Short mmCIF file of C-alpha atoms in Angstrom, two decimals:
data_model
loop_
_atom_site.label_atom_id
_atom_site.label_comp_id
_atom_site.label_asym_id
_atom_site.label_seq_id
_atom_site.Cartn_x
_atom_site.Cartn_y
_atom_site.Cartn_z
CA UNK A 1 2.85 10.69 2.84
CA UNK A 2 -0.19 12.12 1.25
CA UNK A 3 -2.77 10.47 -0.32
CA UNK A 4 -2.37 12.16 -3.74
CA UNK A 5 1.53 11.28 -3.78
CA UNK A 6 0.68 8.11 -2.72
CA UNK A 7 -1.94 8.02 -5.88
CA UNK A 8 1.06 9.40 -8.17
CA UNK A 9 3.47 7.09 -7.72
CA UNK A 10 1.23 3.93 -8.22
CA UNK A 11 0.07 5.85 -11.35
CA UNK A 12 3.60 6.20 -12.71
CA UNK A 13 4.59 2.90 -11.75
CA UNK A 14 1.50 1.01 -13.13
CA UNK A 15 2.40 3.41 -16.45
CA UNK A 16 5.64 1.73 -16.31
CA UNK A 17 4.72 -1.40 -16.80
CA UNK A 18 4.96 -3.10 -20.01
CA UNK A 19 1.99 -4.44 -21.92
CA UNK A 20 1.04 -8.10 -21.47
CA UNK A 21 0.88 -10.09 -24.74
CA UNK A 22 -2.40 -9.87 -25.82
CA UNK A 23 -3.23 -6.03 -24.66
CA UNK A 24 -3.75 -3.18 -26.90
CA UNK A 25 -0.35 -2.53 -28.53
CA UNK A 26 0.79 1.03 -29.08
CA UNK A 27 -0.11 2.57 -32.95
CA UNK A 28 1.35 5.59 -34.62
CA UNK A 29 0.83 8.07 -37.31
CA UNK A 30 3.19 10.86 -38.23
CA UNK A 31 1.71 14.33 -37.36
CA UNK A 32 3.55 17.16 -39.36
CA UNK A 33 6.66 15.77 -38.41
CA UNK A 34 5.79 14.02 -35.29
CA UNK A 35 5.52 10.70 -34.05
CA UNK A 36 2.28 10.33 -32.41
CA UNK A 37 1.67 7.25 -30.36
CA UNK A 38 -2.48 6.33 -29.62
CA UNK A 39 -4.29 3.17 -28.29
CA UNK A 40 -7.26 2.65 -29.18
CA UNK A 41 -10.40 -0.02 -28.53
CA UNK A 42 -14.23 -0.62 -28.17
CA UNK A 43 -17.09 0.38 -30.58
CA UNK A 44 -19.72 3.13 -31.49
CA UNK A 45 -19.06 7.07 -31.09
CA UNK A 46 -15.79 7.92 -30.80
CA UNK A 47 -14.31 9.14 -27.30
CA UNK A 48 -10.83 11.02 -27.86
CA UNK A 49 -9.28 10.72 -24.69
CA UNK A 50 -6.32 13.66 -23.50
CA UNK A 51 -4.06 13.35 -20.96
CA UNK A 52 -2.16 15.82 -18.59
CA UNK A 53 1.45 17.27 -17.77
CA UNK A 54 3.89 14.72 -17.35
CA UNK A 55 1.43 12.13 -17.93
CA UNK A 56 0.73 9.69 -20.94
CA UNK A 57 -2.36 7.95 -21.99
CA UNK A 58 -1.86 4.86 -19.78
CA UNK A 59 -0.82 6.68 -16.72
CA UNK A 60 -4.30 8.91 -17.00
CA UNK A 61 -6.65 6.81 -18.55
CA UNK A 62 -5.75 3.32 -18.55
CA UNK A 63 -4.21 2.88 -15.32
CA UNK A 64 -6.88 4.28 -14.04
CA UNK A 65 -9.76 1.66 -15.71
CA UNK A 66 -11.31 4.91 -17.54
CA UNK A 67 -10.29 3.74 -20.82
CA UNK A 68 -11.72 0.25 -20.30
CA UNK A 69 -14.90 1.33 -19.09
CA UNK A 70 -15.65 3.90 -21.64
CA UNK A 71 -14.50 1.23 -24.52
CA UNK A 72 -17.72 -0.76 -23.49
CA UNK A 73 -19.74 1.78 -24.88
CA UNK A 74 -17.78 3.76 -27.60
CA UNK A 75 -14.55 3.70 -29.76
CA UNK A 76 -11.94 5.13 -27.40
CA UNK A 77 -8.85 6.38 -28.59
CA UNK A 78 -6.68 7.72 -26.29
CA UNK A 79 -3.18 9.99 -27.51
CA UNK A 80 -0.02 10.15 -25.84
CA UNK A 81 0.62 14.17 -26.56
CA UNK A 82 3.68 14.92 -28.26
CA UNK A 83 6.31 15.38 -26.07
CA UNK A 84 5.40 12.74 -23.38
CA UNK A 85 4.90 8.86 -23.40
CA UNK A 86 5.83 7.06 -27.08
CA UNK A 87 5.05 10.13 -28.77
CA UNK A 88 8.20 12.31 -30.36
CA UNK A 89 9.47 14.94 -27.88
CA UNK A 90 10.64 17.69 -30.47
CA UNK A 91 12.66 20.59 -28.13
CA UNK A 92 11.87 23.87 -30.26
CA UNK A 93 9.30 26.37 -28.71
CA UNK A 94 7.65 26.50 -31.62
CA UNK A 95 6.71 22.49 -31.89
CA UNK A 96 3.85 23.09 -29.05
CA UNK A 97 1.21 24.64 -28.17
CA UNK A 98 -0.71 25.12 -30.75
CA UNK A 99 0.38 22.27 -32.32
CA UNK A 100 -0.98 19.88 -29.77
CA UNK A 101 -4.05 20.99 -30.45
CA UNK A 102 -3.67 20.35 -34.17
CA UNK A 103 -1.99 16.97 -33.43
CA UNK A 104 -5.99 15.50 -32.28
CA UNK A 105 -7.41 17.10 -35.80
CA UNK A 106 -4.74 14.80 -37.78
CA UNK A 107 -5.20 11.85 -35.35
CA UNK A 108 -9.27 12.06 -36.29
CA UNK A 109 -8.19 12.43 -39.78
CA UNK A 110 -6.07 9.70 -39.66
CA UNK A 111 -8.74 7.20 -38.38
CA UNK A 112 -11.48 8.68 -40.66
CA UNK A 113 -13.18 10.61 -37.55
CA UNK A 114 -15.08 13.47 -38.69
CA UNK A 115 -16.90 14.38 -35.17
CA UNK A 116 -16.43 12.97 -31.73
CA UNK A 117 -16.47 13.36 -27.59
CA UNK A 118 -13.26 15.36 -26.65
CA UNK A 119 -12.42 14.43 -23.05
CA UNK A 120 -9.44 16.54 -21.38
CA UNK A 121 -7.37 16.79 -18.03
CA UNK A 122 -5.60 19.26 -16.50
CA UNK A 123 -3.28 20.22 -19.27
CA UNK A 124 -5.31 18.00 -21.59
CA UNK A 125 -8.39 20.28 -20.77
CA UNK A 126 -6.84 23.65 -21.69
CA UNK A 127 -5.95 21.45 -24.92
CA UNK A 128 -9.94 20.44 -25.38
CA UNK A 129 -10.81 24.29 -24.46
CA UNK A 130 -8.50 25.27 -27.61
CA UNK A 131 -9.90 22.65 -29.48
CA UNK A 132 -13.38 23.89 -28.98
CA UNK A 133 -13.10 27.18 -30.22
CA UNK A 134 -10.87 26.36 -32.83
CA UNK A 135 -12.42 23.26 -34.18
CA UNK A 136 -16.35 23.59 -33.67
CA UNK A 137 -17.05 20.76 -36.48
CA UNK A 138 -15.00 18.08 -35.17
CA UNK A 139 -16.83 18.02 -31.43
CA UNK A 140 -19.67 16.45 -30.30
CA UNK A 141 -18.96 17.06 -26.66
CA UNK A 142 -16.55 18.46 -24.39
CA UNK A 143 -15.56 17.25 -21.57
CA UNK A 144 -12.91 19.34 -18.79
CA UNK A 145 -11.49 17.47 -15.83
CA UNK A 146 -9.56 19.12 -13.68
CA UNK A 147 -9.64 22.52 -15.36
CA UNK A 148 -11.54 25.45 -16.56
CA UNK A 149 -10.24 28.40 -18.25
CA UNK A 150 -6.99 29.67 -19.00
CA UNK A 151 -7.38 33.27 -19.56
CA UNK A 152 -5.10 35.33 -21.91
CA UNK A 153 -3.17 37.38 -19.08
CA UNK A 154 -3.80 35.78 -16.51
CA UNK A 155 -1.10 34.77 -13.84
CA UNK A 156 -1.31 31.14 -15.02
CA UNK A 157 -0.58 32.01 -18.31
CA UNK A 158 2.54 33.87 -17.52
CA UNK A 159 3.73 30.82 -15.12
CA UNK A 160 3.72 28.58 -17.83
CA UNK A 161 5.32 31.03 -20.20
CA UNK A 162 8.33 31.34 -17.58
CA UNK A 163 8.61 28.23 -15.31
CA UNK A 164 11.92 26.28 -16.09
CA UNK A 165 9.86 22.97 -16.68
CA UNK A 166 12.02 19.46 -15.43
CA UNK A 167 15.01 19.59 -17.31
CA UNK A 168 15.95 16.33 -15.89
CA UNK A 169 12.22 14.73 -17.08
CA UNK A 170 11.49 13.29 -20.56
CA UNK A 171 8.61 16.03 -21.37
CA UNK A 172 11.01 19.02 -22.41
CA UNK A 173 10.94 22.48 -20.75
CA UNK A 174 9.19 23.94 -24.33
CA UNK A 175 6.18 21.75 -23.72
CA UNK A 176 5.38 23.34 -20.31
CA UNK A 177 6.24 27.01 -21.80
CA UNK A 178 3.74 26.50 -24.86
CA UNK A 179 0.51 25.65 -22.64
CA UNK A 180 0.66 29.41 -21.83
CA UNK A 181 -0.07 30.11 -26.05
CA UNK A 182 -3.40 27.92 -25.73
CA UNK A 183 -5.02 30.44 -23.37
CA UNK A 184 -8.42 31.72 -25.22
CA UNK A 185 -10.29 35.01 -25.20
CA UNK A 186 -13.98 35.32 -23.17
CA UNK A 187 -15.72 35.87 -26.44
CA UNK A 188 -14.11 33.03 -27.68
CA UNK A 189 -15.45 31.04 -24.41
CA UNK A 190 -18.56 32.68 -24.83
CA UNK A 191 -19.22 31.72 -28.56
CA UNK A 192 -18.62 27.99 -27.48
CA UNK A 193 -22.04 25.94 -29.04
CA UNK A 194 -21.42 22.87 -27.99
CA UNK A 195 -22.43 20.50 -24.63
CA UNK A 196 -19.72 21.09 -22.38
CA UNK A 197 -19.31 19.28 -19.07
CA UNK A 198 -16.63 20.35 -15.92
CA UNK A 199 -15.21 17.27 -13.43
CA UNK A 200 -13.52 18.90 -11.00
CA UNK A 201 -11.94 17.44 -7.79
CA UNK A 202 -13.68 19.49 -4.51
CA UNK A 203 -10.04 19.77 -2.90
CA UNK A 204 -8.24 20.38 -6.32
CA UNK A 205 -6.78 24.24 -6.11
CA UNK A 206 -7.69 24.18 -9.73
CA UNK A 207 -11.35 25.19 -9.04
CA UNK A 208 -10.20 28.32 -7.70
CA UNK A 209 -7.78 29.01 -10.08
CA UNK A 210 -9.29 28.05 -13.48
CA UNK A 211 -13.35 26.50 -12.78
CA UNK A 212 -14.68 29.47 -10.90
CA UNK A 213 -13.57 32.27 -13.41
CA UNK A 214 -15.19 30.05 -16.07
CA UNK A 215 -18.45 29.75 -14.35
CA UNK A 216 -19.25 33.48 -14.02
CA UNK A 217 -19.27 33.39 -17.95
CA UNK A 218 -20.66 30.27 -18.72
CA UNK A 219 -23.75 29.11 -16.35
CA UNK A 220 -24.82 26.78 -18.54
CA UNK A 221 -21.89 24.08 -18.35
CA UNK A 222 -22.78 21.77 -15.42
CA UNK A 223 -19.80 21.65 -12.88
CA UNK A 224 -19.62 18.28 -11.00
CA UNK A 225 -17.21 17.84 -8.11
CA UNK A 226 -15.96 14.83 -6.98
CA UNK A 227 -15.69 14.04 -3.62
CA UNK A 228 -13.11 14.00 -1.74
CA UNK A 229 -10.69 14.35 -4.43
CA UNK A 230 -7.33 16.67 -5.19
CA UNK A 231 -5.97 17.07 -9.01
CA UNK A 232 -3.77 13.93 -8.70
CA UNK A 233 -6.22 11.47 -7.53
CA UNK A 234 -9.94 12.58 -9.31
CA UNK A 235 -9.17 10.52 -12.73
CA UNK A 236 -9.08 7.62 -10.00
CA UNK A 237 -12.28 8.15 -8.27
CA UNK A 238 -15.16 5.82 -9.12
CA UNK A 239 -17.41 8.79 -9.22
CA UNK A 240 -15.03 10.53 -11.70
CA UNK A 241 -15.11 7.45 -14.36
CA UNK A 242 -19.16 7.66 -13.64
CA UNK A 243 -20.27 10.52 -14.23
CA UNK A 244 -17.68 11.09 -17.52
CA UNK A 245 -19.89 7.91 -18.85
CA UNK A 246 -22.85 8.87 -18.17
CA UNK A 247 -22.13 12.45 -19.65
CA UNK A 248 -21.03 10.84 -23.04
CA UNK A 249 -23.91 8.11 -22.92
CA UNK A 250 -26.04 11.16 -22.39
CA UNK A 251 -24.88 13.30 -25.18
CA UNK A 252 -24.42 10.54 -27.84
CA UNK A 253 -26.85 10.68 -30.64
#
């Protein structure tokens, strides 16, 4: 078995899991509609934490330790996306997309966040790319793990516009077909003013497919690759959790 299915299913199984009395308990907030689900912990600048396809918040990010070890140095919240975890799984193409993205604004409204770190992987990257160019004055960093750029066109747009998604799974099929409506233009790429890190696995196809196109129009974003490390099993690297803490730490005011 490889090691990254091997990584999965200890993932999904620790996600599984139900909290010990005493841990952080689940909290919600109704989004335009929605039920969104959030943990959150820790003190100081706040660290919005988003998680990928099929995934939740404790599967990526506290499974994982990230979410403890960023909480001893900021206020960490960390969303379960609509359509996945706790959060409401609405079936109309119209509920995502877009909406995902406008799901974080109401979350930072909700707790009284005007600005903070916006941390993303995989899907939860294209999410923070949106989010960048869409919501300037609510960032104070940006952080992509496990992704780059999904360009309007492109063949990875137009497999998430047409792939079936898991009709047996609890994330439903419209969720996978609305990532393709969160691709964004070069200029809007380009017209990005904000410190923008990349964490990318140096055996994760996604490099190819979404880092590399985004470095040829923006040298300035630091790409760090994590070694030996695929798409499934970066978030559990040491290296991963260390350099995403010592990007925030180094971009905090």
């Amino acid at each position: 078995m490889k090691i990254e299915v091997i990584v999965a299913t200890i993932l999904f199984a620790l996600s599984a899991i139900p909290r010990a009395k005493g841990q952080m308990a689940d909290q919600t907030f109704g989004s335009a509609g929605v039920k969104i689900s959030y943990i959150e912990a820790g003190k100081g600048e706040p660290v919005i934490l988003v998680h990928g396809l099929y995934s939740s918040a404790q599967m990526n990010w506290t499974a994982p330790g990230t979410f403890k070890q960023l909480a001893e140095h900021f206020h960490v919240i960390a969303l379960d996306l609509r359509g996945h975890g706790n959060s409401g799984k609405p079936t109309s193409e119209d509920a995502y997309g877009q909406p995902m993205v406008e799901d974080i604004v109401r979350l930072m409204d909700h707790l009284k966040i005007q600005k903070a770190h916006i941390v993303g992987y995989s899907l939860g990257g294209i999410i923070v790319m949106n989010f960048m160019t869409r919501h300037p004055d609510r960032v104070i960093s940006g952080t992509l793990g496990g992704m780059g750029w999904l360009r309007p066109g492109s063949i990875q747009q137009t497999a998430f516009e047409r792939t079936a998604g898991r009709e047996a799974g609890r994330t439903p099929p419209a969720c996978v077909h609305g990532i393709g409506k969160l691709a964004v233009s070069q200029t809007d790429v380009t017209n990005i003013q904000l410190p923008v890190e990349i964490l990318i696995g140096d055996q994760d196809p996604c490099k190819r497919l979404y880092v590399e196109p985004l470095e040829r129009i923006r040298h300035d974003w630091p790409v760090i690759e994590i070694a030996d490390a695929g798409h499934i099993n970066c978030i559990v690297k040491a290296q991963f959790k260390d350099e995403l803490t010592k990007w925030l730490i180094k971009n905090s005011k």
